[in-house]
Coordinates of C-alpha atoms and ligand atoms in Angstrom, one line a residue:
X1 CA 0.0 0.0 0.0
X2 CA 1.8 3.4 -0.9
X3 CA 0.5 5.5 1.6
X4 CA 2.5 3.1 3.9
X5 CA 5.6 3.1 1.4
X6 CA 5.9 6.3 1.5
X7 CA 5.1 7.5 4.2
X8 CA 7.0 9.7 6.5
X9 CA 9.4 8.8 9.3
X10 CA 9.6 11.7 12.3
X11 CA 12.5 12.6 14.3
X12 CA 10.9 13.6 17.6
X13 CA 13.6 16.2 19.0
X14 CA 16.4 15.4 22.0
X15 CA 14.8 16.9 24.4
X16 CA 11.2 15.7 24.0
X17 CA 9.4 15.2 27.0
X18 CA 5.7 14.6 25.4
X19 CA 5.8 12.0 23.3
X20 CA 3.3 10.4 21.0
X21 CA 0.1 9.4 22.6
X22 CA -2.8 6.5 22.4
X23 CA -6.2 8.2 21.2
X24 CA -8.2 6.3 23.2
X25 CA -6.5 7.4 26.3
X26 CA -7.2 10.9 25.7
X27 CA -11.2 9.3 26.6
X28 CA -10.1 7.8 29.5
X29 CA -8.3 10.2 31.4
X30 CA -10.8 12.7 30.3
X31 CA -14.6 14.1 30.5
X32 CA -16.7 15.8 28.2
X33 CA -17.3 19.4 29.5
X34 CA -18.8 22.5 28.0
X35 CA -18.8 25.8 29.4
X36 CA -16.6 24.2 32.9
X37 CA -19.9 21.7 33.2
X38 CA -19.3 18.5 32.8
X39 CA -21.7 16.4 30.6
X40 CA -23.6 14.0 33.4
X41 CA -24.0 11.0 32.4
X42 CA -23.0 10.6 28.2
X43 CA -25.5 8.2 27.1
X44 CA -23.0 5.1 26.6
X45 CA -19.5 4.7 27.8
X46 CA -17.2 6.9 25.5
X47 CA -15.1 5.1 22.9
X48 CA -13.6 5.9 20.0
X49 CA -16.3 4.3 18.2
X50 CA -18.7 6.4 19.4
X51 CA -17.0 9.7 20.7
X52 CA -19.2 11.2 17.9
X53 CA -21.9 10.7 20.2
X54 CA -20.9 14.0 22.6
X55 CA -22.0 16.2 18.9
X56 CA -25.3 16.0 20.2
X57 CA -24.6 18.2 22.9
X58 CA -24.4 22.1 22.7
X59 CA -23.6 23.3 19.3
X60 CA -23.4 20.4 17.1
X61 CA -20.2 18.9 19.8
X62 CA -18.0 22.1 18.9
X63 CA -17.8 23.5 21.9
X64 CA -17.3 19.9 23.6
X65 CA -14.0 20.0 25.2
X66 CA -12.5 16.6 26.7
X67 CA -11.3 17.8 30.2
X68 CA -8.7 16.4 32.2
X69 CA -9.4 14.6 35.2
X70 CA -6.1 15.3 36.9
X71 CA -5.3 19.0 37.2
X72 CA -2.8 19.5 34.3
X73 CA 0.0 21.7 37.0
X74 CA 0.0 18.1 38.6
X75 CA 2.0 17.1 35.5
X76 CA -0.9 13.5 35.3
X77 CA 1.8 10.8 33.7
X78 CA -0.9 10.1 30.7
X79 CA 0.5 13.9 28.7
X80 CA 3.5 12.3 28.6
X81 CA 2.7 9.9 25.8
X82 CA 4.6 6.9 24.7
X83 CA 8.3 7.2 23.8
X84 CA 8.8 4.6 20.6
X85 CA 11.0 1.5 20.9
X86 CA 13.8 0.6 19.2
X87 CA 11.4 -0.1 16.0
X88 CA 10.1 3.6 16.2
X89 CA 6.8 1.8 17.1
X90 CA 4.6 3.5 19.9
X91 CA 3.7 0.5 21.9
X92 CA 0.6 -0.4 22.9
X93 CA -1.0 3.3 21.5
X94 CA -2.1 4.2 18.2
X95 CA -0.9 7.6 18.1
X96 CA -2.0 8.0 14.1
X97 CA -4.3 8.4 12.0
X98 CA -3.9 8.4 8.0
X99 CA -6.4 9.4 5.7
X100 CA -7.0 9.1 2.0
X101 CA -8.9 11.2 -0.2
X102 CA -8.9 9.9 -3.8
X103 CA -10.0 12.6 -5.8
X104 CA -9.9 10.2 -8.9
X105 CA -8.0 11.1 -12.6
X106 CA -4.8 9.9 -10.2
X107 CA -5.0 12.5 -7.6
X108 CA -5.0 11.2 -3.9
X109 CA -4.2 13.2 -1.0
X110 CA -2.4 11.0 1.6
X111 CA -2.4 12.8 5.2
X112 CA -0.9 11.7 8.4
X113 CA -2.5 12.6 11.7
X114 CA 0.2 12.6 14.3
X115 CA -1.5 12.6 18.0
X116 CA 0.1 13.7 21.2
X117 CA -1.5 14.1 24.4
X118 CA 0.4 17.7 25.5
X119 CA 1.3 20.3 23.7
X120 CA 3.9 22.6 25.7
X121 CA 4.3 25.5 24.1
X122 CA 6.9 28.1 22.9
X123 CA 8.7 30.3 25.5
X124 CA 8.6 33.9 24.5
X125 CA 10.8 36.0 27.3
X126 CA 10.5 34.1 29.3
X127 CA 6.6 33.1 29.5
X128 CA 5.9 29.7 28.4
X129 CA 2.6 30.6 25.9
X130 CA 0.2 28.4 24.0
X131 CA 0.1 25.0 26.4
X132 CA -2.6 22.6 25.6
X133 CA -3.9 19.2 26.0
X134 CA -4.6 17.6 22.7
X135 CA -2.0 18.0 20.2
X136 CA -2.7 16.7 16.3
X137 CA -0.5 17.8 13.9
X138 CA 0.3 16.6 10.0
X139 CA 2.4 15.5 7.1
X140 CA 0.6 15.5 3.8
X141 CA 1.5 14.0 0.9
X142 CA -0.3 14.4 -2.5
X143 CA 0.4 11.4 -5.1
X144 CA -0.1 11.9 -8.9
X145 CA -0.4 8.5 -10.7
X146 CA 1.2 6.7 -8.1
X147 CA 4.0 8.8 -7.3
X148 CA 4.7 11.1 -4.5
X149 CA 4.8 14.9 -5.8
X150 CA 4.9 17.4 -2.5
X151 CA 4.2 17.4 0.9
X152 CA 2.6 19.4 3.7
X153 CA 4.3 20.2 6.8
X154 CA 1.7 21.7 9.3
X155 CA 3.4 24.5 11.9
X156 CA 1.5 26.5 14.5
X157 CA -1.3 28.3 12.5
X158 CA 0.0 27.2 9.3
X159 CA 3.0 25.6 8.0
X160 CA 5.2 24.8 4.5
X161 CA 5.3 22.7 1.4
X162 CA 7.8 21.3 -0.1
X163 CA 7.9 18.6 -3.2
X164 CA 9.0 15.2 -2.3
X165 CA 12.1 14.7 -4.2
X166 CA 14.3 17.5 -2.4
X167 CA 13.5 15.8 1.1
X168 CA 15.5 14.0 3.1
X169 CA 14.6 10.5 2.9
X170 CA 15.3 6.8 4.3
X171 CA 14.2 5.0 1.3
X172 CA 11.5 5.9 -0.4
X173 CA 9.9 7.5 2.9
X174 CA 10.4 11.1 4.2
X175 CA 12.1 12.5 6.8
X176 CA 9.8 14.9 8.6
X177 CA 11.6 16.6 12.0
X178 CA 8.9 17.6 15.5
X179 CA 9.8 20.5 16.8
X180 CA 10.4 19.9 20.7
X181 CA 7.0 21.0 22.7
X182 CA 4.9 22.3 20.3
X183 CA 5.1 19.3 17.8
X184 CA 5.3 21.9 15.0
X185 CA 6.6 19.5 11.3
X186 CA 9.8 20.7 9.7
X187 CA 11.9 19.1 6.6
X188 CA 15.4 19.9 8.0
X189 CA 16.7 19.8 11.8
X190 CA 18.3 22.9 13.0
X191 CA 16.4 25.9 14.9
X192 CA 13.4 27.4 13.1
X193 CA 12.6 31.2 13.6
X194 CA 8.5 32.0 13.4
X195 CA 6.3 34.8 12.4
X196 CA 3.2 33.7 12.7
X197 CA 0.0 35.2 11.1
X198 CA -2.0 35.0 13.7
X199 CA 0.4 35.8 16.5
X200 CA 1.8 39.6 16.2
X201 CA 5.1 39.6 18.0
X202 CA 8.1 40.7 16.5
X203 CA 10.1 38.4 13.7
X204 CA 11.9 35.4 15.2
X205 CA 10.5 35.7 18.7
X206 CA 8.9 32.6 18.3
X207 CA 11.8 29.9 18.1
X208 CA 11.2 25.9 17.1
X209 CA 13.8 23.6 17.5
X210 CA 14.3 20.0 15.9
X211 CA 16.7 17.0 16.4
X212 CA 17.7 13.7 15.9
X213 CA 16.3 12.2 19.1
X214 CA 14.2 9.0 18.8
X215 CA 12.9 7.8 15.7
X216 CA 8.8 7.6 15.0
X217 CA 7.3 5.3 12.5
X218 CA 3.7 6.6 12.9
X219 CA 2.5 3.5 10.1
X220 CA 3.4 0.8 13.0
X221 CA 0.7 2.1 15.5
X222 CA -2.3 3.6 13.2
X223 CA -5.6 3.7 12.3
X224 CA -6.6 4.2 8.6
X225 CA -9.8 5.9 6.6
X226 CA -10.7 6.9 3.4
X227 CA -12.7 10.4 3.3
X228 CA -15.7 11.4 1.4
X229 CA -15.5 14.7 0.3
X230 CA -19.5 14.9 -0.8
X231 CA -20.7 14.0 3.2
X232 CA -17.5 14.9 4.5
X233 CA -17.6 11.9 6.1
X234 CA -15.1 8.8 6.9
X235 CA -14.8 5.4 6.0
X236 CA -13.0 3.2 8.1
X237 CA -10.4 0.7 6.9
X238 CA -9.8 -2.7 9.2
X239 CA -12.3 -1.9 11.3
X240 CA -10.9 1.8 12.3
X241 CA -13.2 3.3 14.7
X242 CA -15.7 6.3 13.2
X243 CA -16.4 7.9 15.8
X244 CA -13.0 10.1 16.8
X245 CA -12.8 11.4 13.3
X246 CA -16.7 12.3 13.6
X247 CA -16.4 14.3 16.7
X248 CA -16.5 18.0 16.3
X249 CA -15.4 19.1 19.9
X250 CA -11.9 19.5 21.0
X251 CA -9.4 16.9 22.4
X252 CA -8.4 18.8 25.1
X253 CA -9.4 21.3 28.8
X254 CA -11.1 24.5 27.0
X255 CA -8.5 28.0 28.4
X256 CA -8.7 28.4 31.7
X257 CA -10.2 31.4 32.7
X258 CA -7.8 34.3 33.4
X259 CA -9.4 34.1 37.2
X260 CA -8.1 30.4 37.0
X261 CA -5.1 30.7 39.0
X262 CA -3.6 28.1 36.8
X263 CA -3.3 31.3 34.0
X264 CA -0.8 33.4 34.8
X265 CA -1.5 37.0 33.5
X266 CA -1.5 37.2 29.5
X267 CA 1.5 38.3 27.9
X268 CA 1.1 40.2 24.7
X269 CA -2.5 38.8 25.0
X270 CA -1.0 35.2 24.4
X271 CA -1.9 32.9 27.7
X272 CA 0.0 29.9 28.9
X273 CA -2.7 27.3 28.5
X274 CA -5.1 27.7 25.4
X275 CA -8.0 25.3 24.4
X276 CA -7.5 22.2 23.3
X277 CA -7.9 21.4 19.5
X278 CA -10.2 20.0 17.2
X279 CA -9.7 17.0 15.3
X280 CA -8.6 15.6 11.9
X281 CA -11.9 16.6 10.3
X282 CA -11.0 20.5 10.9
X283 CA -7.8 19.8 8.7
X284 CA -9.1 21.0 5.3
X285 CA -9.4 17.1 4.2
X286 CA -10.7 18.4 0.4
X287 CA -7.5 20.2 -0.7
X288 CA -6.7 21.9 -4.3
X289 CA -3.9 22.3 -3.6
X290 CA -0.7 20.8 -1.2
X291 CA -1.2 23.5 1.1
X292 CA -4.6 24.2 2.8
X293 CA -6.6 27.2 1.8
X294 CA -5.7 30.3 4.3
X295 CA -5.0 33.4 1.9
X296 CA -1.4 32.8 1.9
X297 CA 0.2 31.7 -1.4
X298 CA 1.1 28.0 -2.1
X299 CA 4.9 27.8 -2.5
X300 CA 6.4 24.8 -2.8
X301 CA 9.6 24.8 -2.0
X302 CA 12.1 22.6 -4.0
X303 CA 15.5 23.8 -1.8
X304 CA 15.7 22.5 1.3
X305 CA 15.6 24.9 4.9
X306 CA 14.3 26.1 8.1
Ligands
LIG401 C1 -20.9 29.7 31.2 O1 -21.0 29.5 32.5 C2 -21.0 30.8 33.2 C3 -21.0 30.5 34.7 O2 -21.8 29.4 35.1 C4 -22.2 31.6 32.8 O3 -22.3 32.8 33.5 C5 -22.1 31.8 31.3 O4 -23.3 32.5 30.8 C6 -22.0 30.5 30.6 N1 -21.7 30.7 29.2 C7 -22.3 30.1 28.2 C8 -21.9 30.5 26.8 O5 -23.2 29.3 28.4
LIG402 C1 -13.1 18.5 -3.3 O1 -12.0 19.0 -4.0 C2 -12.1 18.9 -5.4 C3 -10.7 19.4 -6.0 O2 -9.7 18.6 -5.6 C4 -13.2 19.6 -5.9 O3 -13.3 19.5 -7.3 C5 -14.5 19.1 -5.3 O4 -15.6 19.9 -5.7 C6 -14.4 19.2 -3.8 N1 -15.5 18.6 -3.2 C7 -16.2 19.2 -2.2 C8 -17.4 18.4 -1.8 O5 -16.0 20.3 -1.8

């Protein structure tokens, strides 16, 4: 199957500390809350089958966020995720989902869902912003006829493209590099400098870092799916449950409230702990392009670099 061929291999950094994480786990240690309320009494125990279930609540599930039962300053051991073996394998937690969306005429998007329990985010002078439970970020690779032509790397807010035959590879798959914390996708290791649309500070105030640390094979621990761009809608493949890719709401504790005393005073408006996000179905799944649609041009790079 080419969208296991080819797909990518991720060098989580050195100094990771939150590693790759079992979906289903995210349920477990969690409950459905919206507004700080929790949901009494969900009508069947939550699964990843049927986690779609929690859209019938508020509006349409969006505003469902999956809340930690442990208080998240009491560092609970489940953020940490799973660091892989020496196969790159997360044991015992499918930390990936990939999805396929044939257009047809030869042209199938491949993307790959990477899912981490914590996201610890950038420090900015000192102030650790953006922290949040829930972490899915992606590698997208569109095929033409068979063959692999560019891929997505998502970063923050957006992220860069590149086509597939500058990469680094090991094989036939590429190389993508997580930045340490925020999980952010880059083509090269080194340190990676951010200005980010939606976040006005001042050029390169917002540093990533990547590394050789330990090796990810997301395809040894995943889930697949076909999508349906008409209904929007998933298919599962070997018995892949439906119901996580269904749910609108957020994988993760909603912002604490700046009376919280968990939030320490913003900072530029940026907060330590945001909201938790939404899942592979907010991802722009029906692309025209490599890149998803957000008013910024489509380059796609064909030198490698930060
Ligand atoms: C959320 O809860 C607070 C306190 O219970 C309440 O004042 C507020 O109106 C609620 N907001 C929404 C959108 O329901
Ligand atoms: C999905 O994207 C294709 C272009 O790749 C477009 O032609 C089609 O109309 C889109 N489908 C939907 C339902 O948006």
């Amino acid at each position: 199957m080419l969208s296991i061929m080819i797909a990518p291999l991720v060098w989580l950094d050195i100094g990771e500390q939150y590693f790759p994480s079992d979906m289903y786990e995210q349920i477990t240690n969690t409950h459905p809350e919206i507004n700080f309320t929790s949901i009494e009494n969900p009508p069947v125990p939550l699964t990843l089958h049927n986690l779609d279930v929690l859209n019938e609540y508020g509006n349409d599930g969006m505003n469902v966020y999956l809340t930690s039962n442990i208080d998240v300053t009491q560092g609970p051991a489940w953020l940490d995720g799973v660091v892989p073996d020496s196969t790159g394998k997360t044991k015992n937690a499918v930390s990936c989902a990939v999805i396929i969306n044939d257009h047809g005429s030869g042209d199938v998007d491949v993307f790959y869902m990477y899912f981490y329990a914590y996201n610890l985010g950038n420090t900015v002078f000192f102030h650790e912003l953006g922290d949040h439970i829930g972490d899915w970020e992606h590698n997208m690779i569109s095929f033409k006829d068979g063959e692999p032509q560019a891929i997505w790397f998502s970063q923050h807010a957006n992220g860069q493209a590149f086509t597939y035959k500058v990469l680094e590879k090991e094989g036939l798959r590429p190389i993508t590099y997580s930045a340490v914390g925020s999980h952010a996708n880059y083509a090269v290791a080194g340190r990676h400098d951010h200005a980010i649309p939606d976040l006005n500070l001042p050029v390169g105030f917002l540093l990533d870092f990547t590394s050789q640390g330990q090796l990810w094979d997301p395809t040894l621990s995943t889930y697949f799916y076909n999508y349906q761009p008409e209904t929007a809608s998933f298919e599962s493949i070997n018995e892949s449950p439906l119901g996580a890719m269904h749910f609108k709401g957020r994988w993760g504790d909603q912002r604490y409230p700046d009376s919280d005393p968990r939030q320490p005073p913003p900072f530029f408006g940026f907060r330590k702990f945001v909201s938790g996000p939404t899942g592979p179905w907010d991802k722009q799944l029906n692309r025209t392009n490599v890149c998803p649609e957000t008013g910024i041009p489509c380059i796609i790079r064909d030198t490698l670099g930060p």
